[in-house]
JSON list of C-alpha atoms and ligand atoms in Angstrom, two decimals:
[
{"chain": "A", "resi": 1, "resn": "MET", "atom": "CA", "xyz": [-58.35, -0.80, -16.57]},
{"chain": "A", "resi": 2, "resn": "SER", "atom": "CA", "xyz": [-56.94, -3.15, -13.99]},
{"chain": "A", "resi": 3, "resn": "PHE", "atom": "CA", "xyz": [-55.57, -5.26, -16.88]},
{"chain": "A", "resi": 4, "resn": "ILE", "atom": "CA", "xyz": [-53.53, -2.25, -18.12]},
{"chain": "A", "resi": 5, "resn": "LYS", "atom": "CA", "xyz": [-52.27, -1.57, -14.60]},
{"chain": "A", "resi": 6, "resn": "LYS", "atom": "CA", "xyz": [-51.24, -5.19, -14.24]},
{"chain": "A", "resi": 7, "resn": "ILE", "atom": "CA", "xyz": [-49.31, -5.12, -17.50]},
{"chain": "A", "resi": 8, "resn": "THR", "atom": "CA", "xyz": [-47.64, -1.85, -16.53]},
{"chain": "A", "resi": 9, "resn": "ARG", "atom": "CA", "xyz": [-46.62, -3.23, -13.15]},
{"chain": "A", "resi": 10, "resn": "ARG", "atom": "CA", "xyz": [-45.34, -6.43, -14.74]},
{"chain": "A", "resi": 11, "resn": "SER", "atom": "CA", "xyz": [-43.51, -4.45, -17.37]},
{"chain": "A", "resi": 12, "resn": "PHE", "atom": "CA", "xyz": [-41.98, -2.23, -14.70]},
{"chain": "A", "resi": 13, "resn": "ILE", "atom": "CA", "xyz": [-40.82, -5.20, -12.64]},
{"chain": "A", "resi": 14, "resn": "LYS", "atom": "CA", "xyz": [-39.43, -6.88, -15.74]},
{"chain": "A", "resi": 15, "resn": "ARG", "atom": "CA", "xyz": [-37.46, -3.76, -16.69]},
{"chain": "A", "resi": 16, "resn": "ALA", "atom": "CA", "xyz": [-36.24, -3.34, -13.12]},
{"chain": "A", "resi": 17, "resn": "ILE", "atom": "CA", "xyz": [-34.99, -6.93, -13.05]},
{"chain": "A", "resi": 18, "resn": "ILE", "atom": "CA", "xyz": [-33.31, -6.55, -16.45]},
{"chain": "A", "resi": 19, "resn": "THR", "atom": "CA", "xyz": [-31.66, -3.32, -15.26]},
{"chain": "A", "resi": 20, "resn": "ILE", "atom": "CA", "xyz": [-30.41, -4.90, -12.04]},
{"chain": "A", "resi": 21, "resn": "VAL", "atom": "CA", "xyz": [-29.08, -7.98, -13.82]},
{"chain": "A", "resi": 22, "resn": "SER", "atom": "CA", "xyz": [-27.40, -5.78, -16.46]},
{"chain": "A", "resi": 23, "resn": "LEU", "atom": "CA", "xyz": [-25.74, -3.65, -13.77]},
{"chain": "A", "resi": 24, "resn": "GLU", "atom": "CA", "xyz": [-24.52, -6.75, -11.97]},
{"chain": "A", "resi": 25, "resn": "LEU", "atom": "CA", "xyz": [-23.09, -8.16, -15.20]},
{"chain": "A", "resi": 26, "resn": "ILE", "atom": "CA", "xyz": [-21.30, -4.86, -15.90]},
{"chain": "A", "resi": 27, "resn": "TYR", "atom": "CA", "xyz": [-19.94, -4.87, -12.33]},
{"chain": "A", "resi": 28, "resn": "VAL", "atom": "CA", "xyz": [-18.66, -8.45, -12.67]},
{"chain": "A", "resi": 29, "resn": "PHE", "atom": "CA", "xyz": [-17.14, -7.70, -16.09]},
{"chain": "A", "resi": 30, "resn": "VAL", "atom": "CA", "xyz": [-15.35, -4.56, -14.82]},
{"chain": "A", "resi": 31, "resn": "ASN", "atom": "CA", "xyz": [-14.00, -6.48, -11.82]},
{"chain": "A", "resi": 32, "resn": "LEU", "atom": "CA", "xyz": [-12.76, -9.28, -14.06]},
{"chain": "A", "resi": 33, "resn": "LEU", "atom": "CA", "xyz": [-10.94, -6.75, -16.23]},
{"chain": "A", "resi": 34, "resn": "LYS", "atom": "CA", "xyz": [-9.50, -5.09, -13.12]},
{"chain": "A", "resi": 35, "resn": "LYS", "atom": "CA", "xyz": [-8.39, -8.43, -11.70]},
{"chain": "A", "resi": 36, "resn": "GLY", "atom": "CA", "xyz": [-6.73, -9.33, -14.99]},
{"chain": "A", "resi": 37, "resn": "ASN", "atom": "CA", "xyz": [-4.78, -6.09, -14.88]},
{"chain": "A", "resi": 38, "resn": "ASP", "atom": "CA", "xyz": [-3.81, -6.65, -11.23]},
{"chain": "A", "resi": 39, "resn": "SER", "atom": "CA", "xyz": [-2.32, -10.03, -12.01]},
{"chain": "A", "resi": 40, "resn": "GLN", "atom": "CA", "xyz": [-0.08, -8.34, -14.56]},
{"chain": "A", "resi": 41, "resn": "GLU", "atom": "CA", "xyz": [0.89, -5.60, -12.14]},
{"chain": "A", "resi": 42, "resn": "THR", "atom": "CA", "xyz": [4.34, -4.34, -12.87]},
{"chain": "A", "resi": 43, "resn": "SER", "atom": "CA", "xyz": [6.94, -4.70, -10.19]},
{"chain": "A", "resi": 44, "resn": "LYS", "atom": "CA", "xyz": [7.44, -2.04, -7.56]},
{"chain": "A", "resi": 45, "resn": "LEU", "atom": "CA", "xyz": [11.09, -2.35, -6.59]},
{"chain": "A", "resi": 46, "resn": "PHE", "atom": "CA", "xyz": [11.96, -1.22, -3.10]},
{"chain": "A", "resi": 47, "resn": "ASP", "atom": "CA", "xyz": [15.62, -0.55, -2.34]},
{"chain": "A", "resi": 48, "resn": "ALA", "atom": "CA", "xyz": [16.19, -2.27, 1.03]},
{"chain": "A", "resi": 49, "resn": "GLY", "atom": "CA", "xyz": [19.88, -1.31, 1.18]},
{"chain": "A", "resi": 50, "resn": "GLU", "atom": "CA", "xyz": [23.41, -2.50, 0.50]},
{"chain": "A", "resi": 51, "resn": "ILE", "atom": "CA", "xyz": [24.02, -6.23, 0.95]},
{"chain": "A", "resi": 52, "resn": "ASP", "atom": "CA", "xyz": [26.77, -5.64, 3.51]},
{"chain": "A", "resi": 53, "resn": "THR", "atom": "CA", "xyz": [24.45, -3.74, 5.86]},
{"chain": "A", "resi": 54, "resn": "PHE", "atom": "CA", "xyz": [22.62, -6.99, 6.64]},
{"chain": "A", "resi": 55, "resn": "GLU", "atom": "CA", "xyz": [24.30, -9.43, 9.05]},
{"chain": "A", "resi": 56, "resn": "ASN", "atom": "CA", "xyz": [23.95, -13.15, 8.49]},
{"chain": "A", "resi": 57, "resn": "GLY", "atom": "CA", "xyz": [21.36, -14.76, 10.75]},
{"chain": "A", "resi": 58, "resn": "LYS", "atom": "CA", "xyz": [19.38, -11.56, 11.45]},
{"chain": "A", "resi": 59, "resn": "VAL", "atom": "CA", "xyz": [15.89, -10.39, 10.55]},
{"chain": "A", "resi": 60, "resn": "TYR", "atom": "CA", "xyz": [15.21, -6.75, 9.60]},
{"chain": "A", "resi": 61, "resn": "PRO", "atom": "CA", "xyz": [11.76, -5.13, 9.64]},
{"chain": "A", "resi": 62, "resn": "PHE", "atom": "CA", "xyz": [10.52, -2.92, 6.81]},
{"chain": "A", "resi": 63, "resn": "ASN", "atom": "CA", "xyz": [7.17, -2.00, 8.33]},
{"chain": "A", "resi": 64, "resn": "THR", "atom": "CA", "xyz": [6.09, 0.56, 5.74]},
{"chain": "A", "resi": 65, "resn": "GLU", "atom": "CA", "xyz": [6.66, -1.97, 2.97]},
{"chain": "A", "resi": 66, "resn": "ARG", "atom": "CA", "xyz": [5.05, -4.78, 5.01]},
{"chain": "A", "resi": 67, "resn": "PHE", "atom": "CA", "xyz": [7.90, -7.27, 4.91]},
{"chain": "A", "resi": 68, "resn": "TYR", "atom": "CA", "xyz": [10.84, -8.54, 6.94]},
{"chain": "A", "resi": 69, "resn": "LEU", "atom": "CA", "xyz": [14.18, -9.11, 5.28]},
{"chain": "A", "resi": 70, "resn": "SER", "atom": "CA", "xyz": [15.63, -12.30, 6.69]},
{"chain": "A", "resi": 71, "resn": "ARG", "atom": "CA", "xyz": [19.35, -12.77, 6.06]},
{"chain": "A", "resi": 72, "resn": "LEU", "atom": "CA", "xyz": [20.03, -16.42, 6.64]},
{"chain": "A", "resi": 73, "resn": "LYS", "atom": "CA", "xyz": [23.15, -17.88, 8.24]},
{"chain": "A", "resi": 74, "resn": "ASP", "atom": "CA", "xyz": [24.53, -18.84, 4.82]},
{"chain": "A", "resi": 75, "resn": "GLY", "atom": "CA", "xyz": [24.09, -15.27, 3.52]},
{"chain": "A", "resi": 76, "resn": "GLY", "atom": "CA", "xyz": [20.91, -15.87, 1.51]},
{"chain": "A", "resi": 77, "resn": "PHE", "atom": "CA", "xyz": [17.96, -13.50, 1.61]},
{"chain": "A", "resi": 78, "resn": "LEU", "atom": "CA", "xyz": [14.21, -13.93, 2.03]},
{"chain": "A", "resi": 79, "resn": "ALA", "atom": "CA", "xyz": [11.74, -11.02, 1.93]},
{"chain": "A", "resi": 80, "resn": "ILE", "atom": "CA", "xyz": [8.92, -12.34, 4.11]},
{"chain": "A", "resi": 81, "resn": "SER", "atom": "CA", "xyz": [5.46, -10.78, 4.09]},
{"chain": "A", "resi": 82, "resn": "THR", "atom": "CA", "xyz": [4.11, -9.55, 7.42]},
{"chain": "A", "resi": 83, "resn": "LYS", "atom": "CA", "xyz": [0.61, -10.77, 6.48]},
{"chain": "A", "resi": 84, "resn": "CYS", "atom": "CA", "xyz": [-0.40, -13.86, 8.43]},
{"chain": "A", "resi": 85, "resn": "THR", "atom": "CA", "xyz": [-1.62, -16.63, 6.14]},
{"chain": "A", "resi": 86, "resn": "HIS", "atom": "CA", "xyz": [-4.43, -17.49, 8.55]},
{"chain": "A", "resi": 87, "resn": "LEU", "atom": "CA", "xyz": [-6.66, -14.40, 8.41]},
{"chain": "A", "resi": 88, "resn": "GLY", "atom": "CA", "xyz": [-4.27, -11.64, 7.46]},
{"chain": "A", "resi": 89, "resn": "CYS", "atom": "CA", "xyz": [-3.18, -10.04, 10.72]},
{"chain": "A", "resi": 90, "resn": "THR", "atom": "CA", "xyz": [0.31, -8.53, 10.89]},
{"chain": "A", "resi": 91, "resn": "VAL", "atom": "CA", "xyz": [2.95, -10.86, 12.29]},
{"chain": "A", "resi": 92, "resn": "GLN", "atom": "CA", "xyz": [5.83, -9.56, 14.44]},
{"chain": "A", "resi": 93, "resn": "PHE", "atom": "CA", "xyz": [9.32, -11.00, 14.60]},
{"chain": "A", "resi": 94, "resn": "LYS", "atom": "CA", "xyz": [10.37, -11.72, 18.18]},
{"chain": "A", "resi": 95, "resn": "ASN", "atom": "CA", "xyz": [14.15, -11.76, 18.46]},
{"chain": "A", "resi": 96, "resn": "SER", "atom": "CA", "xyz": [13.93, -13.40, 21.87]},
{"chain": "A", "resi": 97, "resn": "ASP", "atom": "CA", "xyz": [11.99, -16.36, 20.43]},
{"chain": "A", "resi": 98, "resn": "ASN", "atom": "CA", "xyz": [13.66, -16.20, 17.00]},
{"chain": "A", "resi": 99, "resn": "LYS", "atom": "CA", "xyz": [10.29, -16.53, 15.27]},
{"chain": "A", "resi": 100, "resn": "PHE", "atom": "CA", "xyz": [7.36, -14.64, 13.79]},
{"chain": "A", "resi": 101, "resn": "LEU", "atom": "CA", "xyz": [4.29, -14.54, 16.01]},
{"chain": "A", "resi": 102, "resn": "CYS", "atom": "CA", "xyz": [0.76, -13.56, 15.07]},
{"chain": "A", "resi": 103, "resn": "PRO", "atom": "CA", "xyz": [-1.05, -11.54, 17.77]},
{"chain": "A", "resi": 104, "resn": "CYS", "atom": "CA", "xyz": [-4.51, -12.58, 16.57]},
{"chain": "A", "resi": 105, "resn": "HIS", "atom": "CA", "xyz": [-4.66, -16.37, 16.99]},
{"chain": "A", "resi": 106, "resn": "ALA", "atom": "CA", "xyz": [-1.09, -17.24, 17.99]},
{"chain": "A", "resi": 107, "resn": "SER", "atom": "CA", "xyz": [0.24, -18.77, 14.78]},
{"chain": "A", "resi": 108, "resn": "ALA", "atom": "CA", "xyz": [4.02, -18.95, 14.77]},
{"chain": "A", "resi": 109, "resn": "PHE", "atom": "CA", "xyz": [6.51, -19.10, 11.89]},
{"chain": "A", "resi": 110, "resn": "ASN", "atom": "CA", "xyz": [10.28, -19.66, 11.78]},
{"chain": "A", "resi": 111, "resn": "LYS", "atom": "CA", "xyz": [12.89, -17.41, 10.11]},
{"chain": "A", "resi": 112, "resn": "HIS", "atom": "CA", "xyz": [12.05, -18.97, 6.74]},
{"chain": "A", "resi": 113, "resn": "GLY", "atom": "CA", "xyz": [8.36, -18.18, 7.27]},
{"chain": "A", "resi": 114, "resn": "GLU", "atom": "CA", "xyz": [7.41, -21.84, 7.78]},
{"chain": "A", "resi": 115, "resn": "VAL", "atom": "CA", "xyz": [4.52, -22.64, 10.09]},
{"chain": "A", "resi": 116, "resn": "LEU", "atom": "CA", "xyz": [5.60, -23.69, 13.59]},
{"chain": "A", "resi": 117, "resn": "ALA", "atom": "CA", "xyz": [2.18, -23.42, 15.22]},
{"chain": "A", "resi": 118, "resn": "PRO", "atom": "CA", "xyz": [-1.37, -23.34, 13.78]},
{"chain": "A", "resi": 119, "resn": "PRO", "atom": "CA", "xyz": [-4.05, -22.21, 13.00]},
{"chain": "A", "resi": 120, "resn": "ALA", "atom": "CA", "xyz": [-2.08, -20.98, 9.95]},
{"chain": "A", "resi": 121, "resn": "THR", "atom": "CA", "xyz": [-1.39, -23.90, 7.63]},
{"chain": "A", "resi": 122, "resn": "ARG", "atom": "CA", "xyz": [0.68, -22.20, 4.96]},
{"chain": "A", "resi": 123, "resn": "ALA", "atom": "CA", "xyz": [4.09, -20.50, 5.05]},
{"chain": "A", "resi": 124, "resn": "LEU", "atom": "CA", "xyz": [4.24, -16.70, 4.97]},
{"chain": "A", "resi": 125, "resn": "ASP", "atom": "CA", "xyz": [4.28, -15.22, 1.46]},
{"chain": "A", "resi": 126, "resn": "LEU", "atom": "CA", "xyz": [7.54, -14.04, -0.07]},
{"chain": "A", "resi": 127, "resn": "PHE", "atom": "CA", "xyz": [8.37, -10.98, -2.11]},
{"chain": "A", "resi": 128, "resn": "PRO", "atom": "CA", "xyz": [10.76, -11.57, -5.03]},
{"chain": "A", "resi": 129, "resn": "ILE", "atom": "CA", "xyz": [14.29, -10.23, -4.49]},
{"chain": "A", "resi": 130, "resn": "THR", "atom": "CA", "xyz": [16.86, -9.15, -7.03]},
{"chain": "A", "resi": 131, "resn": "ILE", "atom": "CA", "xyz": [20.40, -8.12, -6.22]},
{"chain": "A", "resi": 132, "resn": "SER", "atom": "CA", "xyz": [21.44, -5.16, -8.30]},
{"chain": "A", "resi": 133, "resn": "ASN", "atom": "CA", "xyz": [24.69, -3.20, -7.88]},
{"chain": "A", "resi": 134, "resn": "ASP", "atom": "CA", "xyz": [25.18, -4.81, -4.45]},
{"chain": "A", "resi": 135, "resn": "LYS", "atom": "CA", "xyz": [21.75, -3.61, -3.35]},
{"chain": "A", "resi": 136, "resn": "VAL", "atom": "CA", "xyz": [18.86, -5.75, -2.20]},
{"chain": "A", "resi": 137, "resn": "MET", "atom": "CA", "xyz": [15.82, -4.84, -4.30]},
{"chain": "A", "resi": 138, "resn": "VAL", "atom": "CA", "xyz": [12.45, -6.21, -3.18]},
{"chain": "A", "resi": 139, "resn": "ASP", "atom": "CA", "xyz": [9.43, -6.38, -5.48]},
{"chain": "A", "resi": 140, "resn": "THR", "atom": "CA", "xyz": [6.70, -5.39, -3.04]},
{"chain": "A", "resi": 141, "resn": "ALA", "atom": "CA", "xyz": [3.93, -5.47, -5.67]},
{"chain": "A", "resi": 142, "resn": "ASN", "atom": "CA", "xyz": [4.04, -9.20, -6.33]},
{"chain": "A", "resi": 143, "resn": "PRO", "atom": "CA", "xyz": [3.86, -11.41, -3.23]},
{"chain": "A", "resi": 144, "resn": "VAL", "atom": "CA", "xyz": [4.39, -15.09, -3.94]},
{"chain": "A", "resi": 145, "resn": "LYS", "atom": "CA", "xyz": [2.15, -17.62, -2.19]},
{"chain": "A", "resi": 146, "resn": "ARG", "atom": "CA", "xyz": [3.73, -20.87, -1.06]},
{"chain": "A", "resi": 147, "resn": "ASN", "atom": "CA", "xyz": [2.77, -23.81, 1.07]},
{"chain": "A", "resi": 148, "resn": "LYS", "atom": "CA", "xyz": [6.21, -24.61, 2.45]},
{"chain": "A", "resi": 149, "resn": "HIS", "atom": "CA", "xyz": [9.70, -23.23, 2.38]},
{"chain": "A", "resi": 150, "resn": "ASN", "atom": "CA", "xyz": [12.30, -24.69, 0.08]},
{"chain": "A", "resi": 151, "resn": "ARG", "atom": "CA", "xyz": [15.84, -23.71, -0.76]},
{"chain": "A", "resi": 152, "resn": "SER", "atom": "CA", "xyz": [14.99, -22.51, -4.26]},
{"chain": "A", "resi": 153, "resn": "GLN", "atom": "CA", "xyz": [13.09, -19.58, -2.70]},
{"chain": "A", "resi": 154, "resn": "ILE", "atom": "CA", "xyz": [16.30, -18.08, -1.25]},
{"chain": "A", "resi": 155, "resn": "THR", "atom": "CA", "xyz": [18.09, -15.31, -3.14]},
{"chain": "A", "resi": 156, "resn": "TYR", "atom": "CA", "xyz": [21.90, -15.21, -3.07]},
{"chain": "A", "resi": 157, "resn": "ALA", "atom": "CA", "xyz": [24.22, -12.39, -4.11]},
{"chain": "B", "resi": 201, "resn": "FES", "atom": "S1", "xyz": [-4.63, -14.17, 11.67]},
{"chain": "B", "resi": 201, "resn": "FES", "atom": "FE1", "xyz": [-2.74, -14.95, 12.32]},
{"chain": "B", "resi": 201, "resn": "FES", "atom": "S2", "xyz": [-3.24, -16.66, 13.49]},
{"chain": "B", "resi": 201, "resn": "FES", "atom": "FE2", "xyz": [-5.13, -15.91, 12.83]}
]
């Protein structure tokens, strides 16, 4: 009798383990499929406004879209993510200091999003920009990671 009980208990544990492992595999598989689809996410173009509404050398917040539009002195544009590359807090642009500051651990970034002060080690992400019919269109669905700023990241009209 105790032999039958033992087998039943073993069998139950075996089935429970197989069920748990199967569920975990399904979960991992579904997440992989979801991740694959996310990486191919279509663009979500946000109309930031007419080119001429942005003065050279100024930074404009688009809080609901989580980016700042930086119009550089030479007229180029950068759409800079508000997400700090340290641990993800929201950075603020301080006009008085002419830089982005993170309230969490005091990282600082310049107008190009380059790191001025740690603990962040990587430049702020960028959102791709296209100029269409004199409007600045920002793809807010596809942030681009970068280590440093370089000129090729700037969009010109
Ligand atoms: S999250 Fe920005 S400095 Fe830590």
